[in-house]
């Protein structure tokens, strides 16, 4: 049975355009504009702040476009990470809400965990809800868990947790995050074009400037544009897809950014209950992503 909405749950009736979502998220970081009603952050603990959206039909064209960018084969079911596309506007709505204490710009995606209870078929209608927890200490600031659930009717079909870092005064005794074992490259390399961030933004709605062009990335402190973390996770899952069960959990930790254009090396190792995998730099061995899968 679907969980009852809490008193703080808000309904997102329109996701708008990707750039519009980004503009709303950026306003709290703009001096002067960040004091306007509806934009000014009120601070406090955001625990329980939640957004949901009415059921969304999983359309074949949207699934096909996502699959092509991320390396999945064409099927009558959506790729395992696809519902994150439906949840992303809810993440941004929470970060843009005055009750969320931090601006969205500058928030870093550290970890992501997805539990798929069964494949979601083309044509099914999926209702999605995201709720944020209390800030937790981290050596480099505070981290927050964004927990998402997706239902088809009353059936829970998909869940995820995204861990975001807000840099600031940290706690040296706090954990850095979930520990993952390193995995050596196993011979597979992918050459990534400079337009990958723009291509993924077109299907995901995530138009963060750090992913788009060298000049937009430099404005935010990067030497050039970087790949989306959720694209790197999706590409790794696509590589393992035919070896994963229908009910599966996939956890990843995002490490060093992947600069575009560039080349990455994939590695995987069979475990007793799934797979461990990695994405690294073939040039210097820098770790971009570490992950693992478990059957549910």
Tab-separated table of C-alpha atoms in Angstrom:
chain	number	residue	atom	x	y	z
A	1	UNK	CA	0.000	0.000	0.000
A	2	UNK	CA	1.333	3.425	-0.880
A	3	UNK	CA	2.448	5.453	2.117
A	4	UNK	CA	0.122	8.248	3.156
A	5	UNK	CA	1.417	11.713	2.356
A	6	UNK	CA	2.776	13.590	5.369
A	7	UNK	CA	1.442	17.077	6.200
A	8	UNK	CA	4.547	18.604	4.607
A	9	UNK	CA	4.170	16.803	1.272
A	10	UNK	CA	3.668	19.186	-1.641
A	11	UNK	CA	2.449	18.225	-5.095
A	12	UNK	CA	4.538	19.192	-8.091
A	13	UNK	CA	1.905	19.766	-10.762
A	14	UNK	CA	4.275	21.024	-13.459
A	15	UNK	CA	7.967	20.225	-13.878
A	16	UNK	CA	8.475	23.046	-16.393
A	17	UNK	CA	11.544	23.172	-18.600
A	18	UNK	CA	14.950	22.006	-17.409
A	19	UNK	CA	16.434	25.509	-17.629
A	20	UNK	CA	13.479	26.926	-15.716
A	21	UNK	CA	14.031	24.427	-12.911
A	22	UNK	CA	17.706	25.388	-12.825
A	23	UNK	CA	16.886	29.095	-12.721
A	24	UNK	CA	14.612	28.607	-9.721
A	25	UNK	CA	17.295	26.550	-7.995
A	26	UNK	CA	19.931	29.230	-8.626
A	27	UNK	CA	17.980	32.197	-7.233
A	28	UNK	CA	18.806	31.530	-3.539
A	29	UNK	CA	22.509	31.884	-4.397
A	30	UNK	CA	22.078	35.347	-6.017
A	31	UNK	CA	22.662	38.265	-3.589
A	32	UNK	CA	19.597	40.493	-3.355
A	33	UNK	CA	17.286	38.083	-5.141
A	34	UNK	CA	17.843	35.574	-2.345
A	35	UNK	CA	15.875	37.829	0.027
A	36	UNK	CA	12.692	37.853	-2.033
A	37	UNK	CA	9.566	36.155	-0.619
A	38	UNK	CA	9.363	32.596	-1.861
A	39	UNK	CA	13.101	32.541	-2.567
A	40	UNK	CA	14.654	33.417	0.811
A	41	UNK	CA	15.817	30.371	2.732
A	42	UNK	CA	14.192	30.098	6.156
A	43	UNK	CA	16.779	27.666	7.540
A	44	UNK	CA	16.088	24.954	10.075
A	45	UNK	CA	15.883	21.189	9.778
A	46	UNK	CA	14.182	20.196	6.479
A	47	UNK	CA	13.403	16.643	7.667
A	48	UNK	CA	10.044	15.542	6.328
A	49	UNK	CA	9.922	18.115	3.521
A	50	UNK	CA	8.562	16.123	0.593
A	51	UNK	CA	7.307	16.555	-2.943
A	52	UNK	CA	5.266	14.172	-5.051
A	53	UNK	CA	3.966	14.227	-8.588
A	54	UNK	CA	0.817	12.724	-10.117
A	55	UNK	CA	1.282	9.406	-11.920
A	56	UNK	CA	3.433	9.736	-15.045
A	57	UNK	CA	3.072	7.379	-18.005
A	58	UNK	CA	6.369	5.772	-19.025
A	59	UNK	CA	6.532	6.685	-22.700
A	60	UNK	CA	8.451	4.620	-25.241
A	61	UNK	CA	10.094	7.632	-26.906
A	62	UNK	CA	11.446	8.932	-23.576
A	63	UNK	CA	12.757	5.496	-22.645
A	64	UNK	CA	14.360	5.042	-26.067
A	65	UNK	CA	16.122	8.418	-25.872
A	66	UNK	CA	17.423	7.683	-22.367
A	67	UNK	CA	18.551	4.185	-23.345
A	68	UNK	CA	20.471	5.476	-26.373
A	69	UNK	CA	22.403	8.069	-24.349
A	70	UNK	CA	23.222	5.636	-21.527
A	71	UNK	CA	24.011	2.501	-23.553
A	72	UNK	CA	20.989	0.324	-22.770
A	73	UNK	CA	19.374	-1.956	-25.368
A	74	UNK	CA	15.860	-1.237	-26.627
A	75	UNK	CA	13.260	-3.159	-24.589
A	76	UNK	CA	9.621	-3.045	-23.585
A	77	UNK	CA	10.707	-2.118	-20.046
A	78	UNK	CA	12.482	0.968	-18.756
A	79	UNK	CA	16.196	0.744	-17.857
A	80	UNK	CA	16.771	0.210	-14.152
A	81	UNK	CA	17.855	3.811	-13.357
A	82	UNK	CA	15.230	5.472	-15.587
A	83	UNK	CA	12.823	6.444	-12.743
A	84	UNK	CA	15.514	8.808	-11.470
A	85	UNK	CA	14.500	11.010	-14.426
A	86	UNK	CA	11.006	11.199	-12.909
A	87	UNK	CA	12.405	11.948	-9.457
A	88	UNK	CA	14.930	14.615	-10.471
A	89	UNK	CA	12.340	17.461	-10.644
A	90	UNK	CA	11.282	16.522	-7.100
A	91	UNK	CA	14.886	16.739	-5.886
A	92	UNK	CA	15.156	20.199	-7.417
A	93	UNK	CA	11.784	21.259	-5.987
A	94	UNK	CA	12.946	20.348	-2.485
A	95	UNK	CA	16.269	22.164	-2.921
A	96	UNK	CA	14.428	25.225	-4.277
A	97	UNK	CA	11.885	25.239	-1.449
A	98	UNK	CA	12.310	28.037	1.131
A	99	UNK	CA	12.136	25.366	3.846
A	100	UNK	CA	15.313	23.726	2.553
A	101	UNK	CA	18.229	25.513	4.263
A	102	UNK	CA	20.822	25.447	1.452
A	103	UNK	CA	20.972	26.685	-2.164
A	104	UNK	CA	20.914	23.935	-4.790
A	105	UNK	CA	23.903	25.414	-6.624
A	106	UNK	CA	27.061	24.022	-5.032
A	107	UNK	CA	25.383	20.909	-3.615
A	108	UNK	CA	27.406	17.784	-4.502
A	109	UNK	CA	25.956	14.332	-5.253
A	110	UNK	CA	28.097	11.878	-3.241
A	111	UNK	CA	26.248	8.555	-3.342
A	112	UNK	CA	23.214	6.932	-4.917
A	113	UNK	CA	21.427	3.693	-4.112
A	114	UNK	CA	18.659	2.226	-6.274
A	115	UNK	CA	16.435	-0.737	-5.381
A	116	UNK	CA	14.378	-2.028	-8.294
A	117	UNK	CA	11.714	-4.482	-7.130
A	118	UNK	CA	10.631	-5.361	-10.660
A	119	UNK	CA	11.010	-3.946	-14.176
A	120	UNK	CA	8.660	-1.100	-15.091
A	121	UNK	CA	6.920	-1.680	-18.420
A	122	UNK	CA	6.416	0.845	-21.185
A	123	UNK	CA	2.947	2.339	-20.732
A	124	UNK	CA	2.719	1.875	-16.968
A	125	UNK	CA	1.878	4.924	-14.874
A	126	UNK	CA	4.304	5.643	-12.059
A	127	UNK	CA	3.674	7.891	-9.045
A	128	UNK	CA	6.873	9.267	-7.498
A	129	UNK	CA	7.532	10.867	-4.098
A	130	UNK	CA	10.782	12.258	-2.642
A	131	UNK	CA	11.435	13.203	0.985
A	132	UNK	CA	14.553	14.718	2.560
A	133	UNK	CA	16.034	13.781	5.938
A	134	UNK	CA	17.884	15.785	8.571
A	135	UNK	CA	21.419	17.024	7.822
A	136	UNK	CA	24.125	14.642	9.049
A	137	UNK	CA	27.747	15.505	9.876
A	138	UNK	CA	30.485	14.938	7.307
A	139	UNK	CA	34.191	15.854	7.394
A	140	UNK	CA	33.569	18.470	4.683
A	141	UNK	CA	30.209	19.838	5.802
A	142	UNK	CA	26.720	18.325	6.046
A	143	UNK	CA	25.083	15.529	4.068
A	144	UNK	CA	21.392	14.987	3.396
A	145	UNK	CA	19.514	11.897	2.236
A	146	UNK	CA	16.876	12.326	-0.478
A	147	UNK	CA	14.676	9.209	-0.362
A	148	UNK	CA	12.460	8.460	-3.355
A	149	UNK	CA	9.733	5.858	-3.812
A	150	UNK	CA	7.905	4.946	-7.021
A	151	UNK	CA	4.572	3.127	-7.093
A	152	UNK	CA	2.459	1.588	-9.830
A	153	UNK	CA	-0.953	1.710	-8.224
A	154	UNK	CA	-0.399	0.469	-4.678
A	155	UNK	CA	2.707	-1.553	-5.614
A	156	UNK	CA	6.137	-0.269	-4.605
A	157	UNK	CA	8.276	-0.952	-7.684
A	158	UNK	CA	11.373	1.239	-7.234
A	159	UNK	CA	13.235	3.119	-4.501
A	160	UNK	CA	16.358	5.239	-4.311
A	161	UNK	CA	18.436	7.271	-1.883
A	162	UNK	CA	20.660	10.101	-3.087
A	163	UNK	CA	23.203	11.494	-0.635
A	164	UNK	CA	24.112	15.150	-1.206
A	165	UNK	CA	26.937	17.123	0.398
A	166	UNK	CA	26.689	20.765	1.366
A	167	UNK	CA	30.225	22.000	1.938
A	168	UNK	CA	30.954	23.965	5.094
A	169	UNK	CA	32.274	23.465	8.589
A	170	UNK	CA	32.791	19.717	8.923
A	171	UNK	CA	33.262	17.155	11.657
A	172	UNK	CA	36.605	15.367	11.453
A	173	UNK	CA	35.152	12.403	13.378
A	174	UNK	CA	32.236	11.898	10.983
A	175	UNK	CA	32.399	9.159	8.311
A	176	UNK	CA	33.240	10.136	4.729
A	177	UNK	CA	30.563	7.812	3.404
A	178	UNK	CA	29.767	4.198	2.607
A	179	UNK	CA	32.923	2.084	2.147
A	180	UNK	CA	33.375	0.389	-1.245
A	181	UNK	CA	36.073	-2.004	-2.443
A	182	UNK	CA	38.182	-0.916	-5.407
A	183	UNK	CA	37.908	-2.906	-8.644
A	184	UNK	CA	40.638	-3.025	-11.284
A	185	UNK	CA	39.790	-2.201	-14.920
A	186	UNK	CA	38.929	-5.257	-16.995
A	187	UNK	CA	39.679	-3.983	-20.497
A	188	UNK	CA	36.535	-2.041	-21.406
A	189	UNK	CA	37.027	1.650	-22.216
A	190	UNK	CA	34.582	4.315	-23.297
A	191	UNK	CA	35.515	7.458	-25.187
A	192	UNK	CA	33.174	10.241	-24.081
A	193	UNK	CA	32.454	13.210	-26.318
A	194	UNK	CA	32.395	16.832	-25.240
A	195	UNK	CA	28.636	16.963	-25.904
A	196	UNK	CA	27.761	14.085	-23.536
A	197	UNK	CA	26.600	16.411	-20.774
A	198	UNK	CA	24.284	18.248	-23.154
A	199	UNK	CA	22.923	14.985	-24.563
A	200	UNK	CA	22.209	13.606	-21.101
A	201	UNK	CA	20.710	16.931	-19.984
A	202	UNK	CA	18.280	16.737	-22.909
A	203	UNK	CA	16.840	13.434	-21.652
A	204	UNK	CA	17.204	13.955	-17.900
A	205	UNK	CA	16.294	17.617	-17.436
A	206	UNK	CA	19.504	18.181	-15.451
A	207	UNK	CA	20.956	21.284	-17.118
A	208	UNK	CA	23.466	22.126	-14.384
A	209	UNK	CA	26.067	24.391	-16.099
A	210	UNK	CA	28.971	22.258	-14.866
A	211	UNK	CA	27.899	19.582	-17.376
A	212	UNK	CA	27.266	21.668	-20.500
A	213	UNK	CA	30.149	23.735	-21.921
A	214	UNK	CA	33.728	24.618	-20.937
A	215	UNK	CA	32.785	28.241	-20.255
A	216	UNK	CA	29.754	27.401	-18.100
A	217	UNK	CA	31.791	24.879	-16.114
A	218	UNK	CA	34.675	27.328	-15.620
A	219	UNK	CA	32.232	29.872	-14.185
A	220	UNK	CA	31.595	27.395	-11.377
A	221	UNK	CA	35.218	26.443	-10.753
A	222	UNK	CA	35.788	23.474	-13.112
A	223	UNK	CA	38.483	23.418	-15.794
A	224	UNK	CA	35.895	22.167	-18.307
A	225	UNK	CA	32.527	20.415	-18.318
A	226	UNK	CA	32.058	17.125	-16.428
A	227	UNK	CA	29.814	14.105	-16.976
A	228	UNK	CA	26.699	13.721	-14.836
A	229	UNK	CA	27.230	11.299	-11.977
A	230	UNK	CA	23.957	9.545	-12.742
A	231	UNK	CA	25.071	9.033	-16.342
A	232	UNK	CA	28.219	7.272	-15.122
A	233	UNK	CA	26.088	5.044	-12.896
A	234	UNK	CA	23.627	4.315	-15.698
A	235	UNK	CA	26.424	3.456	-18.160
A	236	UNK	CA	27.934	0.988	-15.683
A	237	UNK	CA	24.535	-0.621	-15.064
A	238	UNK	CA	24.014	-0.925	-18.820
A	239	UNK	CA	27.300	-2.835	-19.057
A	240	UNK	CA	26.120	-5.303	-16.383
A	241	UNK	CA	22.417	-5.356	-17.219
A	242	UNK	CA	22.189	-8.828	-18.729
A	243	UNK	CA	23.779	-10.289	-15.579
A	244	UNK	CA	21.467	-8.622	-13.059
A	245	UNK	CA	18.226	-10.078	-11.659
A	246	UNK	CA	14.902	-8.272	-12.028
A	247	UNK	CA	14.874	-7.443	-8.301
A	248	UNK	CA	18.208	-5.823	-7.518
A	249	UNK	CA	19.903	-3.074	-5.525
A	250	UNK	CA	22.728	-1.026	-7.049
A	251	UNK	CA	24.827	1.257	-4.816
A	252	UNK	CA	27.497	3.681	-6.014
A	253	UNK	CA	29.877	6.261	-4.606
A	254	UNK	CA	30.817	9.166	-6.872
A	255	UNK	CA	34.492	10.085	-6.525
A	256	UNK	CA	36.589	12.164	-8.961
A	257	UNK	CA	34.680	14.021	-11.728
A	258	UNK	CA	34.866	12.778	-15.331
A	259	UNK	CA	36.003	15.682	-17.527
A	260	UNK	CA	34.617	15.896	-21.062
A	261	UNK	CA	35.774	14.979	-23.585
A	262	UNK	CA	37.699	12.079	-22.080
A	263	UNK	CA	38.168	8.335	-21.759
A	264	UNK	CA	37.136	6.111	-18.846
A	265	UNK	CA	37.921	2.485	-18.023
A	266	UNK	CA	35.261	0.101	-16.682
A	267	UNK	CA	36.005	-2.782	-14.342
A	268	UNK	CA	33.803	-5.469	-12.797
A	269	UNK	CA	34.227	-8.467	-10.498
A	270	UNK	CA	31.710	-11.177	-9.639
A	271	UNK	CA	30.839	-11.396	-5.934
A	272	UNK	CA	28.953	-14.086	-4.064
A	273	UNK	CA	25.714	-12.055	-4.183
A	274	UNK	CA	26.244	-9.749	-7.166
A	275	UNK	CA	28.915	-7.604	-8.801
A	276	UNK	CA	31.447	-5.013	-7.718
A	277	UNK	CA	32.353	-2.456	-10.386
A	278	UNK	CA	34.336	0.703	-11.014
A	279	UNK	CA	34.971	3.550	-13.406
A	280	UNK	CA	38.530	4.888	-13.449
A	281	UNK	CA	40.891	7.042	-15.500
A	282	UNK	CA	43.111	4.959	-17.819
A	283	UNK	CA	45.617	7.808	-17.774
A	284	UNK	CA	46.366	8.028	-14.048
A	285	UNK	CA	44.113	5.471	-12.324
A	286	UNK	CA	41.963	8.115	-10.607
A	287	UNK	CA	38.711	6.587	-9.350
A	288	UNK	CA	35.563	8.184	-10.733
A	289	UNK	CA	32.980	5.747	-9.360
A	290	UNK	CA	32.820	2.621	-7.218
A	291	UNK	CA	29.728	0.429	-7.020
A	292	UNK	CA	28.187	-2.906	-6.174
A	293	UNK	CA	24.992	-4.852	-6.839
A	294	UNK	CA	22.948	-7.164	-4.607
A	295	UNK	CA	19.982	-9.361	-5.462
A	296	UNK	CA	16.859	-8.439	-3.480
